[in-house]
């Protein structure tokens, strides 16, 4: 299994743009109002989520990348809620708080996982453009990529000045454009319009050839390095000068809510580029991320473990023989999905029916099964001269082929205690007729709150007995 995620922790990003608060009211609808032909929602739960540029920053933080956010809010309760949520996940905020104007809030009434109504509370901000420019200049040296997250709400008034600052410092600029005047983004590294936004500027594209031709014209006129057009169920297309277009199909298995999908695309692109990935690899990651996020309700983020798991599915590498580093990442991903990890160990020199039955029982104890295999020298010390019959790589290959086994790893010591200490499995299992307190590593597992279980073995199944029978022939 690969560990394909970029080094997001070393990829600082600056987001500048229109921040807002997405507010959700959830409840049941069982009747129609007697006052008007509308459903009555009995609100039982409320939730606030950062939206707009704040959701872009949240997506970057969820990937594990450092992120700074500059924007404009009111001096109100919504701004306080927004700031608190962002700080709680490590987003560094720099807000102009303008008295007398509301923080942008989008209130949605939800019932049975459906949006019934949206109410927007907003006024175009009287942004102090020079002050915002100074804020950007103060933090720009500490980042590798800047995002202009433009929702046309009045925060971004000096696009070209911001682009000029970034160019002076060699910082790439990604822009999520709004409106029909894309000239304000001239000189950006990349802009990411959706198809409707692109066609609002260049006109309807009757076919792929026309889209490619008009995209090439936009690249030239706006002096862009690249243009990424997101096309909903048709995927996304990356255009660059002098390079063949790259098209990726949509990866969503089920589209539940497209809210914020564009934010996920540009945030993943930015974090990946800041981590040193190519435009094509950043696009691949963004496409996978978008496919995950549209399967969630409302403005949502994806975590690094979710993205890594999606990449592993792409590579067909969710299971198998792993290095210790790869196994640590796999366990982290499993825990992020709420899965319980089971651990067992042994020599497994000649795999027989007893082993298979035992491993099937072990797998039933949780969601993921790790099998730790003694190295060759360790087996010799434990079993004596002439053992193992099969080398460790062959033993692991056979174990990895079993349906009950998720991950196989080897260890050179006589016991797996160091592995248990590092991985902290939820459940440690062993086969035999002794008590759980006699299982190697039991005290370690109990110490951090895990469980230890002893499982039965199939009678008359033993590698040693098989070896002796063969030798006696």
mmCIF file of C-alpha atoms in Angstrom, residues 77-452:
data_model
loop_
_atom_site.group_PDB
_atom_site.id
_atom_site.type_symbol
_atom_site.label_atom_id
_atom_site.label_comp_id
_atom_site.label_asym_id
_atom_site.label_seq_id
_atom_site.Cartn_x
_atom_site.Cartn_y
_atom_site.Cartn_z
ATOM 1 C CA UNK A 77 -22.998 37.150 17.516
ATOM 2 C CA UNK A 78 -22.640 35.432 14.152
ATOM 3 C CA UNK A 79 -19.081 36.742 13.807
ATOM 4 C CA UNK A 80 -18.285 35.445 17.295
ATOM 5 C CA UNK A 81 -19.682 31.998 16.434
ATOM 6 C CA UNK A 82 -17.730 31.933 13.183
ATOM 7 C CA UNK A 83 -14.474 32.957 14.839
ATOM 8 C CA UNK A 84 -14.854 30.429 17.651
ATOM 9 C CA UNK A 85 -15.492 27.529 15.259
ATOM 10 C CA UNK A 86 -12.549 28.418 13.047
ATOM 11 C CA UNK A 87 -10.131 28.867 15.940
ATOM 12 C CA UNK A 88 -11.186 25.501 17.357
ATOM 13 C CA UNK A 89 -9.780 23.727 14.284
ATOM 14 C CA UNK A 90 -6.634 25.817 14.011
ATOM 15 C CA UNK A 91 -7.636 28.415 11.400
ATOM 16 C CA UNK A 92 -5.930 31.758 12.103
ATOM 17 C CA UNK A 93 -8.464 34.520 11.424
ATOM 18 C CA UNK A 94 -7.911 38.205 10.592
ATOM 19 C CA UNK A 95 -11.342 39.825 10.282
ATOM 20 C CA UNK A 96 -12.420 43.394 9.684
ATOM 21 C CA UNK A 97 -15.417 43.654 11.995
ATOM 22 C CA UNK A 98 -17.723 46.417 10.749
ATOM 23 C CA UNK A 99 -20.297 47.770 13.195
ATOM 24 C CA UNK A 100 -23.802 48.306 11.921
ATOM 25 C CA UNK A 101 -23.571 45.621 9.230
ATOM 26 C CA UNK A 102 -24.535 41.965 9.705
ATOM 27 C CA UNK A 103 -22.195 39.061 9.242
ATOM 28 C CA UNK A 104 -23.451 37.171 6.203
ATOM 29 C CA UNK A 105 -25.677 34.329 7.411
ATOM 30 C CA UNK A 106 -27.462 31.748 5.281
ATOM 31 C CA UNK A 107 -30.195 30.056 7.303
ATOM 32 C CA UNK A 108 -31.555 26.758 6.030
ATOM 33 C CA UNK A 109 -34.611 24.891 7.328
ATOM 34 C CA UNK A 110 -34.009 21.141 7.016
ATOM 35 C CA UNK A 111 -36.345 18.184 7.403
ATOM 36 C CA UNK A 112 -35.803 14.527 6.551
ATOM 37 C CA UNK A 113 -32.434 15.418 5.056
ATOM 38 C CA UNK A 114 -34.076 17.848 2.625
ATOM 39 C CA UNK A 115 -33.701 21.626 2.441
ATOM 40 C CA UNK A 116 -37.129 23.255 2.656
ATOM 41 C CA UNK A 117 -36.169 26.929 2.775
ATOM 42 C CA UNK A 118 -33.112 29.195 2.734
ATOM 43 C CA UNK A 119 -33.059 32.710 4.148
ATOM 44 C CA UNK A 120 -30.078 35.009 3.556
ATOM 45 C CA UNK A 121 -29.103 37.810 5.925
ATOM 46 C CA UNK A 122 -26.591 40.018 4.168
ATOM 47 C CA UNK A 123 -25.611 43.459 2.981
ATOM 48 C CA UNK A 124 -22.700 44.335 0.736
ATOM 49 C CA UNK A 125 -19.823 45.289 3.032
ATOM 50 C CA UNK A 126 -18.127 48.692 3.039
ATOM 51 C CA UNK A 127 -14.717 47.052 3.110
ATOM 52 C CA UNK A 128 -11.606 49.082 3.854
ATOM 53 C CA UNK A 129 -9.660 47.865 0.828
ATOM 54 C CA UNK A 130 -6.343 49.379 1.877
ATOM 55 C CA UNK A 131 -6.545 47.871 5.341
ATOM 56 C CA UNK A 132 -7.323 44.461 3.855
ATOM 57 C CA UNK A 133 -4.360 44.796 1.507
ATOM 58 C CA UNK A 134 -2.125 45.569 4.492
ATOM 59 C CA UNK A 135 -3.448 42.493 6.309
ATOM 60 C CA UNK A 136 -2.564 40.315 3.328
ATOM 61 C CA UNK A 137 0.895 41.842 3.009
ATOM 62 C CA UNK A 138 1.568 41.148 6.684
ATOM 63 C CA UNK A 139 1.069 37.367 6.345
ATOM 64 C CA UNK A 140 1.950 36.678 2.711
ATOM 65 C CA UNK A 141 5.595 35.822 3.334
ATOM 66 C CA UNK A 142 4.543 32.890 5.516
ATOM 67 C CA UNK A 143 2.429 31.069 2.912
ATOM 68 C CA UNK A 144 2.995 29.184 -0.341
ATOM 69 C CA UNK A 145 -0.411 29.626 -2.003
ATOM 70 C CA UNK A 146 -3.121 32.296 -1.749
ATOM 71 C CA UNK A 147 -6.788 31.687 -2.559
ATOM 72 C CA UNK A 148 -9.145 34.474 -3.613
ATOM 73 C CA UNK A 149 -12.513 33.079 -2.526
ATOM 74 C CA UNK A 150 -14.857 35.498 -4.263
ATOM 75 C CA UNK A 151 -18.604 35.354 -3.676
ATOM 76 C CA UNK A 152 -19.191 38.929 -4.859
ATOM 77 C CA UNK A 153 -20.156 40.146 -1.378
ATOM 78 C CA UNK A 154 -17.769 43.109 -1.257
ATOM 79 C CA UNK A 155 -14.692 41.797 0.548
ATOM 80 C CA UNK A 156 -12.514 41.626 -2.565
ATOM 81 C CA UNK A 157 -12.311 45.079 -4.134
ATOM 82 C CA UNK A 158 -8.654 45.149 -5.180
ATOM 83 C CA UNK A 159 -7.987 41.858 -6.944
ATOM 84 C CA UNK A 160 -5.119 43.156 -9.059
ATOM 85 C CA UNK A 161 -3.350 44.703 -6.070
ATOM 86 C CA UNK A 162 -3.598 41.367 -4.239
ATOM 87 C CA UNK A 163 -2.318 39.489 -7.275
ATOM 88 C CA UNK A 164 0.558 41.945 -7.578
ATOM 89 C CA UNK A 165 1.590 41.411 -3.962
ATOM 90 C CA UNK A 166 1.560 37.642 -4.424
ATOM 91 C CA UNK A 167 3.546 37.818 -7.665
ATOM 92 C CA UNK A 168 6.245 39.907 -5.964
ATOM 93 C CA UNK A 169 6.701 37.159 -3.394
ATOM 94 C CA UNK A 170 6.420 34.187 -5.730
ATOM 95 C CA UNK A 171 3.161 33.018 -4.152
ATOM 96 C CA UNK A 172 0.762 31.122 -6.439
ATOM 97 C CA UNK A 173 -2.781 32.522 -6.571
ATOM 98 C CA UNK A 174 -5.900 30.423 -7.087
ATOM 99 C CA UNK A 175 -9.203 32.252 -7.633
ATOM 100 C CA UNK A 176 -12.764 31.008 -7.397
ATOM 101 C CA UNK A 177 -14.354 33.627 -9.680
ATOM 102 C CA UNK A 178 -17.777 35.247 -9.575
ATOM 103 C CA UNK A 179 -19.624 37.531 -11.959
ATOM 104 C CA UNK A 180 -18.997 37.985 -15.668
ATOM 105 C CA UNK A 181 -15.873 40.134 -15.542
ATOM 106 C CA UNK A 182 -13.020 37.658 -15.194
ATOM 107 C CA UNK A 183 -10.487 40.329 -16.156
ATOM 108 C CA UNK A 184 -10.134 41.187 -12.460
ATOM 109 C CA UNK A 185 -8.338 37.822 -12.054
ATOM 110 C CA UNK A 186 -5.803 38.527 -14.814
ATOM 111 C CA UNK A 187 -2.422 37.020 -13.953
ATOM 112 C CA UNK A 188 -3.710 34.412 -11.500
ATOM 113 C CA UNK A 189 -2.026 31.019 -11.448
ATOM 114 C CA UNK A 190 -5.361 29.210 -11.747
ATOM 115 C CA UNK A 191 -9.054 30.060 -11.728
ATOM 116 C CA UNK A 192 -11.746 27.462 -11.013
ATOM 117 C CA UNK A 193 -15.125 28.466 -12.521
ATOM 118 C CA UNK A 194 -17.890 25.935 -12.760
ATOM 119 C CA UNK A 195 -19.358 25.343 -16.209
ATOM 120 C CA UNK A 196 -22.240 27.786 -15.715
ATOM 121 C CA UNK A 197 -19.852 30.533 -14.572
ATOM 122 C CA UNK A 198 -17.515 29.842 -17.488
ATOM 123 C CA UNK A 199 -20.335 29.929 -20.049
ATOM 124 C CA UNK A 200 -21.738 33.128 -18.532
ATOM 125 C CA UNK A 201 -18.502 34.761 -19.651
ATOM 126 C CA UNK A 202 -17.731 33.016 -22.980
ATOM 127 C CA UNK A 203 -21.202 31.947 -24.099
ATOM 128 C CA UNK A 204 -22.781 28.506 -24.393
ATOM 129 C CA UNK A 205 -20.381 25.827 -25.608
ATOM 130 C CA UNK A 206 -22.147 23.491 -28.011
ATOM 131 C CA UNK A 207 -19.495 20.776 -27.810
ATOM 132 C CA UNK A 208 -16.125 19.829 -26.355
ATOM 133 C CA UNK A 209 -14.202 21.443 -29.205
ATOM 134 C CA UNK A 210 -15.863 24.786 -28.592
ATOM 135 C CA UNK A 211 -15.246 24.572 -24.855
ATOM 136 C CA UNK A 212 -11.561 23.820 -25.473
ATOM 137 C CA UNK A 213 -11.227 26.671 -27.966
ATOM 138 C CA UNK A 214 -12.904 29.258 -25.741
ATOM 139 C CA UNK A 215 -10.955 28.060 -22.728
ATOM 140 C CA UNK A 216 -7.714 28.521 -24.655
ATOM 141 C CA UNK A 217 -8.740 32.064 -25.526
ATOM 142 C CA UNK A 218 -9.480 32.807 -21.864
ATOM 143 C CA UNK A 219 -6.087 31.437 -20.823
ATOM 144 C CA UNK A 220 -4.359 33.766 -23.298
ATOM 145 C CA UNK A 221 -6.422 36.880 -22.596
ATOM 146 C CA UNK A 222 -6.218 36.582 -18.807
ATOM 147 C CA UNK A 223 -2.557 35.481 -18.772
ATOM 148 C CA UNK A 224 -3.414 32.451 -16.651
ATOM 149 C CA UNK A 225 -1.142 29.495 -16.031
ATOM 150 C CA UNK A 226 -4.134 27.167 -15.909
ATOM 151 C CA UNK A 227 -7.933 27.059 -16.044
ATOM 152 C CA UNK A 228 -9.923 24.391 -14.199
ATOM 153 C CA UNK A 229 -13.568 24.090 -15.238
ATOM 154 C CA UNK A 230 -15.698 22.025 -12.850
ATOM 155 C CA UNK A 231 -18.557 20.384 -14.738
ATOM 156 C CA UNK A 232 -20.753 18.628 -12.175
ATOM 157 C CA UNK A 233 -21.652 15.115 -13.221
ATOM 158 C CA UNK A 234 -19.323 15.513 -16.230
ATOM 159 C CA UNK A 235 -16.280 15.846 -13.986
ATOM 160 C CA UNK A 236 -13.659 18.536 -14.445
ATOM 161 C CA UNK A 237 -11.334 19.769 -17.179
ATOM 162 C CA UNK A 238 -7.868 21.319 -16.765
ATOM 163 C CA UNK A 239 -6.578 23.576 -19.531
ATOM 164 C CA UNK A 240 -3.009 24.918 -19.853
ATOM 165 C CA UNK A 241 -1.078 26.641 -22.610
ATOM 166 C CA UNK A 242 0.714 24.271 -24.940
ATOM 167 C CA UNK A 243 -0.344 21.167 -22.985
ATOM 168 C CA UNK A 244 -3.142 18.707 -23.871
ATOM 169 C CA UNK A 245 -6.296 19.173 -21.826
ATOM 170 C CA UNK A 246 -6.805 16.822 -18.891
ATOM 171 C CA UNK A 247 -10.308 15.597 -18.151
ATOM 172 C CA UNK A 248 -11.336 13.624 -15.077
ATOM 173 C CA UNK A 249 -14.784 12.036 -14.675
ATOM 174 C CA UNK A 250 -16.880 12.796 -11.614
ATOM 175 C CA UNK A 251 -16.111 10.375 -8.778
ATOM 176 C CA UNK A 252 -19.230 10.744 -6.618
ATOM 177 C CA UNK A 253 -20.982 7.423 -5.971
ATOM 178 C CA UNK A 254 -24.086 9.225 -4.718
ATOM 179 C CA UNK A 255 -24.731 12.955 -4.898
ATOM 180 C CA UNK A 256 -26.435 14.058 -1.723
ATOM 181 C CA UNK A 257 -25.712 17.804 -1.560
ATOM 182 C CA UNK A 258 -23.453 19.887 -3.834
ATOM 183 C CA UNK A 259 -23.291 22.767 -1.347
ATOM 184 C CA UNK A 260 -19.661 23.794 -0.893
ATOM 185 C CA UNK A 261 -18.252 21.342 -3.450
ATOM 186 C CA UNK A 262 -16.455 24.184 -5.238
ATOM 187 C CA UNK A 263 -14.867 25.189 -1.934
ATOM 188 C CA UNK A 264 -13.554 21.657 -1.509
ATOM 189 C CA UNK A 265 -12.066 21.649 -5.010
ATOM 190 C CA UNK A 266 -10.124 24.896 -4.668
ATOM 191 C CA UNK A 267 -9.001 24.180 -1.093
ATOM 192 C CA UNK A 268 -7.651 20.732 -2.013
ATOM 193 C CA UNK A 269 -5.966 22.132 -5.114
ATOM 194 C CA UNK A 270 -4.330 24.886 -3.067
ATOM 195 C CA UNK A 271 -3.118 22.613 -0.264
ATOM 196 C CA UNK A 272 -1.718 20.085 -2.738
ATOM 197 C CA UNK A 273 0.098 22.753 -4.764
ATOM 198 C CA UNK A 274 1.482 24.282 -1.567
ATOM 199 C CA UNK A 275 2.806 20.818 -0.690
ATOM 200 C CA UNK A 276 4.697 20.657 -3.989
ATOM 201 C CA UNK A 277 2.325 18.535 -6.067
ATOM 202 C CA UNK A 278 1.870 19.097 -9.815
ATOM 203 C CA UNK A 279 -1.298 20.659 -11.189
ATOM 204 C CA UNK A 280 -2.445 17.276 -12.522
ATOM 205 C CA UNK A 281 -1.909 15.491 -9.208
ATOM 206 C CA UNK A 282 -3.583 18.355 -7.323
ATOM 207 C CA UNK A 283 -6.528 18.060 -9.711
ATOM 208 C CA UNK A 284 -6.758 14.304 -9.080
ATOM 209 C CA UNK A 285 -6.890 14.888 -5.341
ATOM 210 C CA UNK A 286 -9.464 17.674 -5.728
ATOM 211 C CA UNK A 287 -11.663 15.462 -7.900
ATOM 212 C CA UNK A 288 -11.615 12.671 -5.318
ATOM 213 C CA UNK A 289 -12.303 15.150 -2.505
ATOM 214 C CA UNK A 290 -15.280 16.622 -4.346
ATOM 215 C CA UNK A 291 -16.671 13.134 -4.935
ATOM 216 C CA UNK A 292 -16.606 12.525 -1.186
ATOM 217 C CA UNK A 293 -17.994 15.865 -0.050
ATOM 218 C CA UNK A 294 -21.096 15.812 -2.288
ATOM 219 C CA UNK A 295 -22.101 12.645 -0.451
ATOM 220 C CA UNK A 296 -22.495 14.687 2.744
ATOM 221 C CA UNK A 297 -25.291 17.005 3.829
ATOM 222 C CA UNK A 298 -24.682 20.751 3.649
ATOM 223 C CA UNK A 299 -21.365 22.572 3.663
ATOM 224 C CA UNK A 300 -18.904 19.892 4.694
ATOM 225 C CA UNK A 301 -15.215 19.056 4.736
ATOM 226 C CA UNK A 302 -13.168 15.930 4.193
ATOM 227 C CA UNK A 303 -10.289 14.892 6.397
ATOM 228 C CA UNK A 304 -6.855 13.697 5.364
ATOM 229 C CA UNK A 305 -7.708 10.099 6.410
ATOM 230 C CA UNK A 306 -10.853 10.164 4.235
ATOM 231 C CA UNK A 307 -8.868 11.408 1.254
ATOM 232 C CA UNK A 308 -6.090 8.893 1.826
ATOM 233 C CA UNK A 309 -8.619 6.066 1.968
ATOM 234 C CA UNK A 310 -10.153 7.221 -1.315
ATOM 235 C CA UNK A 311 -6.709 7.174 -2.905
ATOM 236 C CA UNK A 312 -6.073 3.693 -1.567
ATOM 237 C CA UNK A 313 -9.340 2.524 -3.124
ATOM 238 C CA UNK A 314 -8.210 3.998 -6.423
ATOM 239 C CA UNK A 315 -4.944 2.072 -6.223
ATOM 240 C CA UNK A 316 -6.665 -1.122 -5.040
ATOM 241 C CA UNK A 317 -4.440 -0.959 -1.978
ATOM 242 C CA UNK A 318 -6.786 -0.903 0.989
ATOM 243 C CA UNK A 319 -5.549 -4.309 2.147
ATOM 244 C CA UNK A 320 -2.411 -6.392 2.104
ATOM 245 C CA UNK A 321 1.178 -6.528 3.333
ATOM 246 C CA UNK A 322 2.232 -3.173 4.794
ATOM 247 C CA UNK A 323 5.309 -1.519 6.182
ATOM 248 C CA UNK A 324 5.020 -0.218 9.714
ATOM 249 C CA UNK A 325 4.615 3.368 8.497
ATOM 250 C CA UNK A 326 1.875 2.355 6.068
ATOM 251 C CA UNK A 327 0.121 0.373 8.794
ATOM 252 C CA UNK A 328 0.134 3.365 11.141
ATOM 253 C CA UNK A 329 -1.573 5.440 8.431
ATOM 254 C CA UNK A 330 -4.110 2.670 7.762
ATOM 255 C CA UNK A 331 -4.981 2.379 11.459
ATOM 256 C CA UNK A 332 -5.358 6.150 11.697
ATOM 257 C CA UNK A 333 -7.735 6.110 8.732
ATOM 258 C CA UNK A 334 -9.767 3.255 10.203
ATOM 259 C CA UNK A 335 -10.180 5.090 13.495
ATOM 260 C CA UNK A 336 -11.245 8.251 11.652
ATOM 261 C CA UNK A 337 -14.077 6.142 10.187
ATOM 262 C CA UNK A 338 -15.089 4.838 13.628
ATOM 263 C CA UNK A 339 -13.797 1.327 12.930
ATOM 264 C CA UNK A 340 -12.513 -1.014 15.652
ATOM 265 C CA UNK A 341 -9.104 -2.536 15.005
ATOM 266 C CA UNK A 342 -8.331 -6.135 15.998
ATOM 267 C CA UNK A 343 -4.744 -7.389 16.413
ATOM 268 C CA UNK A 344 -3.354 -10.896 16.501
ATOM 269 C CA UNK A 345 0.052 -12.409 15.941
ATOM 270 C CA UNK A 346 1.824 -15.687 15.291
ATOM 271 C CA UNK A 347 4.329 -17.595 13.161
ATOM 272 C CA UNK A 348 1.777 -19.003 10.659
ATOM 273 C CA UNK A 349 4.518 -21.172 9.160
ATOM 274 C CA UNK A 350 2.322 -23.627 7.266
ATOM 275 C CA UNK A 351 -1.176 -22.184 6.985
ATOM 276 C CA UNK A 352 -3.825 -24.781 7.831
ATOM 277 C CA UNK A 353 -7.550 -25.020 8.568
ATOM 278 C CA UNK A 354 -7.044 -24.130 12.210
ATOM 279 C CA UNK A 355 -5.355 -20.867 11.274
ATOM 280 C CA UNK A 356 -8.096 -19.972 8.806
ATOM 281 C CA UNK A 357 -10.874 -20.672 11.288
ATOM 282 C CA UNK A 358 -9.084 -18.722 14.018
ATOM 283 C CA UNK A 359 -8.486 -15.683 11.787
ATOM 284 C CA UNK A 360 -12.131 -15.671 10.699
ATOM 285 C CA UNK A 361 -13.136 -15.633 14.373
ATOM 286 C CA UNK A 362 -10.645 -12.853 15.060
ATOM 287 C CA UNK A 363 -12.022 -10.708 12.221
ATOM 288 C CA UNK A 364 -15.532 -11.034 13.647
ATOM 289 C CA UNK A 365 -14.384 -9.264 16.831
ATOM 290 C CA UNK A 366 -14.107 -5.875 15.071
ATOM 291 C CA UNK A 367 -13.967 -4.067 11.737
ATOM 292 C CA UNK A 368 -10.300 -4.439 10.708
ATOM 293 C CA UNK A 369 -7.862 -7.269 11.405
ATOM 294 C CA UNK A 370 -4.090 -6.854 11.687
ATOM 295 C CA UNK A 371 -2.005 -10.022 11.579
ATOM 296 C CA UNK A 372 1.539 -9.535 12.888
ATOM 297 C CA UNK A 373 3.946 -12.263 11.715
ATOM 298 C CA UNK A 374 7.166 -13.331 13.430
ATOM 299 C CA UNK A 375 10.275 -12.793 11.310
ATOM 300 C CA UNK A 376 12.372 -15.805 10.291
ATOM 301 C CA UNK A 377 15.020 -15.446 13.003
ATOM 302 C CA UNK A 378 12.305 -15.035 15.593
ATOM 303 C CA UNK A 379 10.590 -18.257 14.453
ATOM 304 C CA UNK A 380 13.886 -20.145 14.672
ATOM 305 C CA UNK A 381 14.393 -18.947 18.240
ATOM 306 C CA UNK A 382 10.860 -19.943 19.209
ATOM 307 C CA UNK A 383 10.441 -23.200 17.248
ATOM 308 C CA UNK A 384 14.006 -24.489 16.898
ATOM 309 C CA UNK A 385 16.342 -25.421 14.001
ATOM 310 C CA UNK A 386 14.687 -26.129 10.661
ATOM 311 C CA UNK A 387 11.944 -23.620 11.217
ATOM 312 C CA UNK A 388 10.395 -21.724 9.575
ATOM 313 C CA UNK A 389 9.534 -23.934 6.649
ATOM 314 C CA UNK A 390 8.394 -20.856 4.679
ATOM 315 C CA UNK A 391 10.145 -17.491 4.677
ATOM 316 C CA UNK A 392 8.383 -14.493 6.193
ATOM 317 C CA UNK A 393 7.579 -12.883 2.842
ATOM 318 C CA UNK A 394 5.841 -16.058 1.674
ATOM 319 C CA UNK A 395 3.963 -16.473 4.949
ATOM 320 C CA UNK A 396 2.725 -12.887 4.764
ATOM 321 C CA UNK A 397 1.698 -13.240 1.104
ATOM 322 C CA UNK A 398 -0.501 -16.257 1.933
ATOM 323 C CA UNK A 399 -2.085 -14.503 4.933
ATOM 324 C CA UNK A 400 -2.788 -11.386 2.859
ATOM 325 C CA UNK A 401 -4.804 -13.537 0.470
ATOM 326 C CA UNK A 402 -7.325 -14.505 3.144
ATOM 327 C CA UNK A 403 -10.624 -12.639 3.085
ATOM 328 C CA UNK A 404 -10.649 -12.254 6.866
ATOM 329 C CA UNK A 405 -7.297 -10.438 6.963
ATOM 330 C CA UNK A 406 -6.998 -6.728 6.259
ATOM 331 C CA UNK A 407 -3.351 -5.937 6.970
ATOM 332 C CA UNK A 408 -0.236 -8.052 7.462
ATOM 333 C CA UNK A 409 2.984 -6.780 9.025
ATOM 334 C CA UNK A 410 6.149 -8.499 10.249
ATOM 335 C CA UNK A 411 8.155 -8.009 13.438
ATOM 336 C CA UNK A 412 11.656 -9.177 14.342
ATOM 337 C CA UNK A 413 11.338 -9.425 18.130
ATOM 338 C CA UNK A 414 10.109 -12.548 19.891
ATOM 339 C CA UNK A 415 6.920 -10.750 20.994
ATOM 340 C CA UNK A 416 4.768 -8.086 19.317
ATOM 341 C CA UNK A 417 4.756 -5.774 22.355
ATOM 342 C CA UNK A 418 6.439 -2.882 20.527
ATOM 343 C CA UNK A 419 3.846 -3.114 17.737
ATOM 344 C CA UNK A 420 0.996 -3.160 20.234
ATOM 345 C CA UNK A 421 2.438 -0.131 22.028
ATOM 346 C CA UNK A 422 2.692 1.783 18.753
ATOM 347 C CA UNK A 423 -0.624 0.805 17.136
ATOM 348 C CA UNK A 424 -2.829 0.545 20.245
ATOM 349 C CA UNK A 425 -5.371 -1.889 18.756
ATOM 350 C CA UNK A 426 -8.864 -1.789 20.209
ATOM 351 C CA UNK A 427 -8.917 -5.559 20.661
ATOM 352 C CA UNK A 428 -6.029 -7.993 21.124
ATOM 353 C CA UNK A 429 -6.923 -11.612 20.368
ATOM 354 C CA UNK A 430 -5.044 -14.882 20.769
ATOM 355 C CA UNK A 431 -5.965 -18.492 20.279
ATOM 356 C CA UNK A 432 -5.378 -21.052 23.002
ATOM 357 C CA UNK A 433 -6.580 -22.508 26.276
ATOM 358 C CA UNK A 434 -5.028 -20.015 28.701
ATOM 359 C CA UNK A 435 -6.441 -16.960 30.471
ATOM 360 C CA UNK A 436 -6.498 -13.498 28.946
ATOM 361 C CA UNK A 437 -3.978 -12.235 31.496
ATOM 362 C CA UNK A 438 -1.440 -14.696 30.087
ATOM 363 C CA UNK A 439 -1.640 -13.203 26.587
ATOM 364 C CA UNK A 440 1.533 -11.325 25.629
ATOM 365 C CA UNK A 441 0.717 -7.615 25.514
ATOM 366 C CA UNK A 442 -2.455 -7.912 27.595
ATOM 367 C CA UNK A 443 -1.241 -5.477 30.261
ATOM 368 C CA UNK A 444 -0.362 -2.906 27.599
ATOM 369 C CA UNK A 445 -3.823 -3.145 26.042
ATOM 370 C CA UNK A 446 -5.626 -2.946 29.377
ATOM 371 C CA UNK A 447 -3.555 0.122 30.302
ATOM 372 C CA UNK A 448 -5.030 2.237 27.485
ATOM 373 C CA UNK A 449 -8.557 0.846 27.802
ATOM 374 C CA UNK A 450 -8.514 -1.849 25.122
ATOM 375 C CA UNK A 451 -9.890 -5.377 25.252
ATOM 376 C CA UNK A 452 -8.180 -8.792 25.278
#
